[in-house]
Coordinates of C-alpha atoms in Angstrom, one line a residue:
M1 CA 54.9 61.4 -22.2
E2 CA 55.3 58.8 -24.8
I3 CA 58.3 57.3 -22.9
K4 CA 56.3 57.2 -19.6
K5 CA 53.5 55.5 -21.4
Y6 CA 55.8 52.7 -22.6
L7 CA 57.4 52.3 -19.2
C8 CA 53.9 51.8 -17.5
L9 CA 52.9 49.3 -20.1
L10 CA 56.2 47.4 -19.6
V11 CA 55.8 47.3 -15.8
F12 CA 52.2 46.1 -16.1
T13 CA 53.2 43.3 -18.5
L14 CA 56.1 42.1 -16.4
G15 CA 53.8 42.1 -13.3
F16 CA 51.1 40.0 -15.0
L17 CA 53.7 37.4 -16.3
S18 CA 55.2 37.1 -12.8
C19 CA 51.8 36.2 -11.2
K20 CA 51.3 32.4 -10.5
K21 CA 48.0 30.8 -11.2
V22 CA 46.4 29.6 -8.0
P23 CA 44.1 26.5 -8.5
V24 CA 40.7 26.8 -7.1
K25 CA 39.9 23.9 -4.7
Q26 CA 36.3 22.7 -4.9
S27 CA 34.6 21.9 -1.6
K28 CA 33.0 18.5 -1.3
D29 CA 30.3 20.1 0.8
L30 CA 29.5 22.6 -1.9
L31 CA 29.3 19.8 -4.5
S32 CA 27.0 17.7 -2.4
I33 CA 24.7 20.6 -1.8
S34 CA 24.6 21.5 -5.5
T35 CA 23.5 18.0 -6.5
E36 CA 21.1 17.4 -3.7
I37 CA 17.5 16.7 -4.8
K38 CA 15.1 19.1 -3.1
G39 CA 11.3 18.7 -2.8
Y40 CA 9.0 16.0 -4.1
Q41 CA 10.0 14.0 -7.2
H42 CA 7.7 11.9 -9.4
V43 CA 7.9 8.1 -8.9
S44 CA 6.4 5.9 -11.6
Y45 CA 4.8 2.5 -10.9
K46 CA 6.2 -0.4 -12.8
N47 CA 2.9 -2.3 -13.2
K48 CA -0.8 -1.9 -12.8
K49 CA -3.1 -4.9 -12.3
I50 CA -6.8 -5.3 -11.7
T51 CA -8.4 -8.2 -9.8
D52 CA -10.4 -10.6 -11.9
N53 CA -13.7 -9.0 -10.8
N54 CA -12.5 -5.5 -11.6
K55 CA -12.9 -4.5 -7.9
V56 CA -9.3 -3.7 -6.9
S57 CA -6.6 -1.8 -8.8
I58 CA -3.1 -2.8 -7.7
F59 CA -0.2 -0.4 -8.4
E60 CA 3.2 -2.1 -8.1
Y61 CA 6.2 0.1 -7.3
N62 CA 9.7 -1.1 -6.7
D63 CA 9.3 -0.7 -2.9
K64 CA 5.6 -1.4 -2.3
K65 CA 2.2 -2.0 -3.6
I66 CA -0.7 0.4 -3.4
T67 CA -4.4 -0.7 -3.9
I68 CA -7.5 1.3 -4.6
E69 CA -11.0 -0.2 -4.4
Y70 CA -14.4 1.6 -4.7
N71 CA -17.5 0.0 -3.2
K72 CA -19.7 2.7 -1.8
Y73 CA -16.6 3.9 0.0
T74 CA -13.1 4.3 -1.4
Y75 CA -10.5 2.0 0.1
F76 CA -6.8 3.0 -0.1
G77 CA -4.4 0.1 0.7
Y78 CA -0.8 0.9 1.7
E79 CA 1.9 -1.7 2.0
A80 CA 4.5 -1.2 4.7
E81 CA 5.6 -3.8 7.3
Q82 CA 2.1 -5.1 6.9
F83 CA -0.8 -4.1 4.6
N84 CA -3.2 -1.5 6.0
L85 CA -6.5 -0.6 4.4
Y86 CA -8.0 2.9 4.9
R87 CA -11.5 4.0 4.1
S88 CA -12.6 7.4 2.8
S89 CA -16.0 8.8 1.7
Y90 CA -15.6 10.0 -1.9
D91 CA -16.8 8.5 -5.2
L92 CA -14.7 6.8 -7.9
D93 CA -17.6 5.7 -10.0
S94 CA -16.9 7.4 -13.3
G95 CA -13.7 8.0 -15.4
D96 CA -10.4 6.2 -15.8
L97 CA -8.5 5.5 -12.5
D98 CA -4.8 6.1 -12.1
L99 CA -2.4 6.8 -9.4
I100 CA 0.4 9.4 -9.3
R101 CA 3.1 9.3 -6.7
Y102 CA 5.7 11.9 -5.5
D103 CA 8.4 11.2 -2.9
D104 CA 10.5 13.7 -1.0
Q105 CA 14.0 12.2 -1.2
N106 CA 15.2 13.9 2.0
T107 CA 12.3 13.3 4.4
K108 CA 11.0 10.1 2.8
N109 CA 7.5 11.6 2.9
Q110 CA 5.2 10.4 0.1
I111 CA 2.2 12.0 -1.7
F112 CA -0.3 10.0 -3.7
L113 CA -2.8 11.6 -6.1
V114 CA -5.7 9.3 -7.0
E115 CA -6.7 10.4 -10.5
L116 CA -10.1 10.1 -12.0
N117 CA -9.9 11.0 -15.7
D118 CA -13.2 11.9 -17.3
F119 CA -11.8 13.3 -20.6
S120 CA -12.2 17.0 -20.1
F121 CA -12.3 16.9 -16.3
R122 CA -9.8 15.4 -13.9
S123 CA -10.3 14.9 -10.2
Y124 CA -7.4 14.2 -7.8
H125 CA -7.9 12.9 -4.3
I126 CA -4.7 13.5 -2.4
Y127 CA -3.0 11.4 0.3
T128 CA 0.3 11.7 2.1
F129 CA 2.2 9.1 4.1
Q130 CA 4.4 10.7 6.7
N131 CA 6.1 9.3 9.9
G132 CA 4.1 6.0 9.7
L133 CA 0.7 7.7 9.3
L134 CA -1.6 8.2 6.3
Y135 CA -3.4 11.5 5.8
Y136 CA -6.2 12.4 3.4
L137 CA -5.5 16.0 2.3
G138 CA -8.5 16.7 0.1
E139 CA -9.5 17.1 -3.6
N140 CA -8.1 19.0 -6.5
D141 CA -10.3 19.4 -9.6
I142 CA -8.9 20.5 -13.0
D143 CA -11.2 21.6 -15.8
L144 CA -9.5 21.0 -19.1
S145 CA -12.4 21.8 -21.4
K146 CA -10.9 25.1 -22.8
I147 CA -7.5 23.5 -23.3
I148 CA -9.0 20.5 -25.1
E149 CA -10.6 22.9 -27.6
Q150 CA -7.1 23.9 -28.7
T151 CA -5.2 20.6 -28.5
D152 CA -5.9 16.9 -27.9
K153 CA -2.6 16.4 -26.2
I154 CA -2.9 16.9 -22.4
D155 CA 0.0 16.4 -20.0
V156 CA -0.7 17.2 -16.3
K157 CA 2.2 17.5 -13.9
F158 CA 2.6 18.8 -10.3
E159 CA 5.2 20.7 -8.4
I160 CA 4.9 20.0 -4.7
N161 CA 6.5 21.8 -1.7
Q162 CA 6.1 21.3 2.0
T163 CA 6.9 23.5 4.9
N164 CA 6.2 21.9 8.3
N165 CA 2.6 20.8 8.1
N166 CA 1.7 23.0 5.1
I167 CA 1.8 21.4 1.6
T168 CA 1.5 23.4 -1.6
I169 CA 0.6 21.7 -4.9
K170 CA 1.1 23.6 -8.1
S171 CA -0.7 22.1 -11.2
L172 CA 1.0 22.4 -14.6
V173 CA -0.9 21.6 -17.9
N174 CA 1.3 21.1 -20.9
N175 CA 4.2 22.6 -18.9
K176 CA 2.2 25.8 -18.3
Y177 CA 1.0 27.0 -14.9
F178 CA -2.6 26.1 -14.2
S179 CA -3.5 26.4 -10.5
T180 CA -2.1 26.2 -6.9
E181 CA -3.8 24.5 -4.0
N182 CA -2.8 24.6 -0.4
Y183 CA -3.3 21.7 2.1
K184 CA -2.5 21.1 5.7
L185 CA -1.7 18.0 7.7
E186 CA -4.4 17.6 10.3
K187 CA -5.9 14.3 11.6
P188 CA -4.4 11.1 10.2
L189 CA -6.7 8.3 8.9
N190 CA -7.5 5.4 11.2
V191 CA -6.6 1.9 9.8
Y192 CA -9.8 0.3 8.7
K193 CA -8.4 -3.2 8.4
K194 CA -5.0 -4.9 8.7
Y195 CA -3.6 -7.7 6.6
N196 CA -0.2 -9.5 6.6
N197 CA 0.2 -8.7 2.9
V198 CA -1.6 -7.6 -0.2
S199 CA -2.5 -11.1 -1.3
E200 CA -4.5 -11.8 1.8
Y201 CA -6.5 -8.7 1.1
T202 CA -7.0 -9.3 -2.7
I203 CA -8.1 -12.9 -2.2
Q204 CA -11.2 -11.6 -0.5
N205 CA -12.0 -9.5 -3.6
S206 CA -11.4 -12.3 -6.1
D207 CA -14.2 -14.1 -7.9
K208 CA -12.4 -17.4 -7.4
K209 CA -15.2 -19.7 -6.2
I210 CA -14.8 -20.8 -2.6
N211 CA -15.8 -24.4 -3.0
D212 CA -14.5 -27.8 -1.8
A213 CA -11.8 -27.9 -4.4
F214 CA -10.5 -24.4 -3.3
L215 CA -10.6 -25.4 0.4
N216 CA -8.9 -28.7 -0.3
E217 CA -6.0 -26.8 -2.0
N218 CA -5.4 -24.8 1.2
L219 CA -5.4 -27.7 3.7
E220 CA -1.6 -27.2 4.3
S221 CA -2.1 -23.4 4.9
P222 CA -5.5 -23.1 6.5
E223 CA -4.8 -19.7 8.0
K224 CA -5.2 -18.1 4.5
V225 CA -8.8 -19.2 4.6
V226 CA -9.6 -19.0 8.3
D227 CA -8.0 -15.7 9.1
Y228 CA -9.4 -13.8 6.1
L229 CA -12.4 -15.4 4.5
I230 CA -14.8 -16.5 7.2
F231 CA -15.3 -13.4 9.3
T232 CA -15.2 -10.2 7.2
K233 CA -16.9 -6.9 6.9
D234 CA -19.3 -5.5 4.3
S235 CA -18.9 -2.0 2.8
Y236 CA -20.6 -0.5 5.8
G237 CA -18.2 -2.2 8.3
K238 CA -20.8 -4.8 9.5
L239 CA -19.8 -8.3 10.3
L240 CA -20.2 -10.9 7.6
I241 CA -19.9 -14.7 8.3
N242 CA -19.2 -17.2 5.5
T243 CA -21.2 -20.2 6.7
K244 CA -20.3 -22.3 3.7
I245 CA -16.7 -22.5 4.9
L246 CA -17.9 -23.4 8.4
E247 CA -20.1 -26.1 6.9
Y248 CA -17.1 -27.5 4.9
I249 CA -15.1 -27.7 8.2
Q250 CA -17.9 -29.5 9.9
N251 CA -18.3 -32.0 7.1
N252 CA -14.6 -32.7 6.3
T253 CA -12.9 -32.7 9.7
T254 CA -11.8 -36.2 10.9
E255 CA -9.6 -37.3 13.8
K256 CA -6.6 -37.1 11.5
N257 CA -7.6 -34.2 9.2
N258 CA -8.2 -31.3 11.5
S259 CA -6.1 -28.4 10.1
Y260 CA -9.0 -26.1 9.6
T261 CA -10.5 -26.8 13.0
M262 CA -7.2 -26.1 14.8
A263 CA -6.7 -23.0 12.8
L264 CA -10.2 -21.7 13.4
S265 CA -9.8 -22.3 17.2
K266 CA -6.5 -20.5 17.3
Y267 CA -7.9 -17.6 15.2
V268 CA -10.8 -17.0 17.6
T269 CA -8.8 -17.5 20.8
D270 CA -6.3 -14.9 19.5
L271 CA -9.2 -12.5 18.9
I272 CA -10.3 -13.0 22.5
I273 CA -6.7 -12.4 23.8
N274 CA -6.3 -9.2 21.7
Y275 CA -9.7 -7.8 22.8
Y276 CA -9.4 -8.4 26.5
D277 CA -5.6 -8.3 27.1
N278 CA -4.1 -6.2 24.4
K279 CA -7.1 -3.8 24.0
S280 CA -6.8 -4.2 20.3
S281 CA -9.6 -5.4 18.1
E282 CA -11.4 -4.5 14.9
W283 CA -14.6 -6.0 16.3
T284 CA -17.0 -4.8 19.0
E285 CA -17.7 -7.1 21.9
E286 CA -21.1 -7.9 20.5
E287 CA -19.5 -8.9 17.2
L288 CA -16.8 -10.9 19.0
F289 CA -19.5 -12.9 20.9
K290 CA -21.2 -13.7 17.6
I291 CA -17.9 -14.8 16.1
I292 CA -17.3 -17.0 19.1
G293 CA -20.8 -18.5 18.8
Y294 CA -20.5 -19.4 15.1
A295 CA -16.9 -20.7 15.4
S296 CA -17.5 -22.8 18.6
N297 CA -20.6 -24.3 17.1
T298 CA -18.2 -25.6 14.4
T299 CA -15.0 -26.5 16.3
D300 CA -16.2 -27.7 19.7
P301 CA -18.4 -30.6 18.6
L302 CA -15.6 -31.8 16.4
F303 CA -13.1 -31.5 19.3
K304 CA -15.4 -33.4 21.6
K305 CA -15.9 -36.2 19.0
Y306 CA -12.4 -36.8 18.0
W307 CA -9.8 -35.6 20.5
K308 CA -9.6 -38.8 22.5
S309 CA -9.1 -40.9 19.3
N310 CA -5.9 -39.1 18.3
F311 CA -4.2 -37.2 21.2
E312 CA -1.3 -36.1 19.0
K313 CA -3.4 -34.4 16.3
W314 CA -5.5 -32.7 18.9
N315 CA -2.6 -31.4 21.0
N316 CA -3.4 -33.8 23.9
G317 CA -6.7 -32.0 24.4
H318 CA -5.2 -28.5 24.8
A319 CA -6.3 -27.0 21.5
G320 CA -9.1 -27.2 19.0
Y321 CA -11.9 -25.9 21.2
I322 CA -13.1 -22.4 22.0
L323 CA -15.8 -22.3 24.8
G324 CA -13.6 -24.3 27.2
F325 CA -10.9 -21.7 26.7
C326 CA -13.5 -18.9 27.4
N327 CA -14.5 -20.6 30.6
T328 CA -11.1 -21.4 32.0
A329 CA -8.9 -18.6 30.7
Y330 CA -11.4 -15.7 30.7
H331 CA -14.1 -16.7 33.1
E332 CA -14.3 -13.4 34.9
Q333 CA -14.1 -11.2 31.8
I334 CA -16.4 -13.1 29.5
W335 CA -18.2 -16.2 30.6
N336 CA -21.3 -14.7 32.2
K337 CA -21.7 -12.0 29.5
L338 CA -21.1 -14.6 26.8
T339 CA -23.7 -17.1 27.9
I340 CA -26.3 -14.4 28.6
N341 CA -25.7 -13.0 25.0
F342 CA -26.1 -16.4 23.5
K343 CA -29.4 -17.0 25.3
K344 CA -30.7 -13.6 24.4
N345 CA -30.0 -14.3 20.7
N346 CA -31.5 -17.8 20.9
Y347 CA -28.1 -19.2 20.4
Y348 CA -28.1 -17.7 16.8
N349 CA -30.3 -20.7 15.8
L350 CA -27.2 -22.8 15.7
P351 CA -27.7 -26.5 16.2
H352 CA -24.8 -27.3 18.7
L353 CA -24.1 -24.0 20.5
E354 CA -26.3 -24.6 23.6
D355 CA -24.9 -28.1 24.2
M356 CA -21.4 -26.8 23.7
I357 CA -22.0 -24.2 26.5
W358 CA -22.7 -27.0 28.9
Y359 CA -19.6 -28.9 27.6
G360 CA -17.4 -25.9 28.0
S361 CA -18.6 -25.5 31.5
D362 CA -17.0 -28.8 32.4
F363 CA -13.5 -27.6 31.4
D364 CA -11.0 -26.8 34.1
K365 CA -7.4 -25.8 34.4
T366 CA -6.2 -29.3 33.6
G367 CA -8.0 -29.4 30.2
A368 CA -11.0 -31.1 28.5
P369 CA -13.4 -33.3 30.4

């Protein structure tokens, strides 16, 4: 028995020593899967600014800027190829404002939590940007009163997961589970207003005084003023008209200095083209008529006065006016309705509008009379 035992042990040892070690080949596919980031990851902004009148908070990320403004409504601004403003009906009138962002590294979807921190109570209004559309998901409230009784250090984080149109947001307070809320993608928000960039939006919300000095500074880039500061909307979406800028244009245009007049004419004729040809406009037809009235009361008398004195500056009589454009280019769509509207509204009590209607009637396909 003892001899058999030693023989078995010897055979086992020799067999073990004769075995060759086979290296394990790692799969690149397996490695990539193991290092792949799944789900939403927190993204910090690099800077936060507030406009000089404390109206707009600007959150600067490496790839974009997000703005938040509260003025009876909450306005959420998102920078993509252009800058879009979205309006929602919730209050942000108490507490410290902050913005928390999470990105899904795989789908490129983004979630933004607008935080209102009122010491022991935090509210989060949640947006998500997916496939070029912005959705408002809803609100998440966190009552911290009991936790604050035990510690003054509060750290709120979120774990976010999405399956198809369903989004789950788990709240963690000081790394401990607090609550879970479920949301669903439904109807995306409509764009309230479009801008070329953030600066064109924030300049409207600045307290920088729009005076002669300011307007003189922008003579070389009049579109910054004309396209964004004359015809705007109040917090209820109603048309506002800055008559001071129109008065400046009337009083400071000459036969050689006509940059604001030409820019205003182009701005309004583009509005007309977008409304009737492209079926795209932020204004109703009634509002468009009023814009045409106020703008043409400014540009058309100046065009009539100066264009023959400097053909080159006034584009040989083919730009700088508005009502002649309405009559010749959009006679069937607009002319009768426009003149009836002006008469019904007593020409908005504007001093030149009625005369400019008659002047515009004399335009033909060859140009100005």
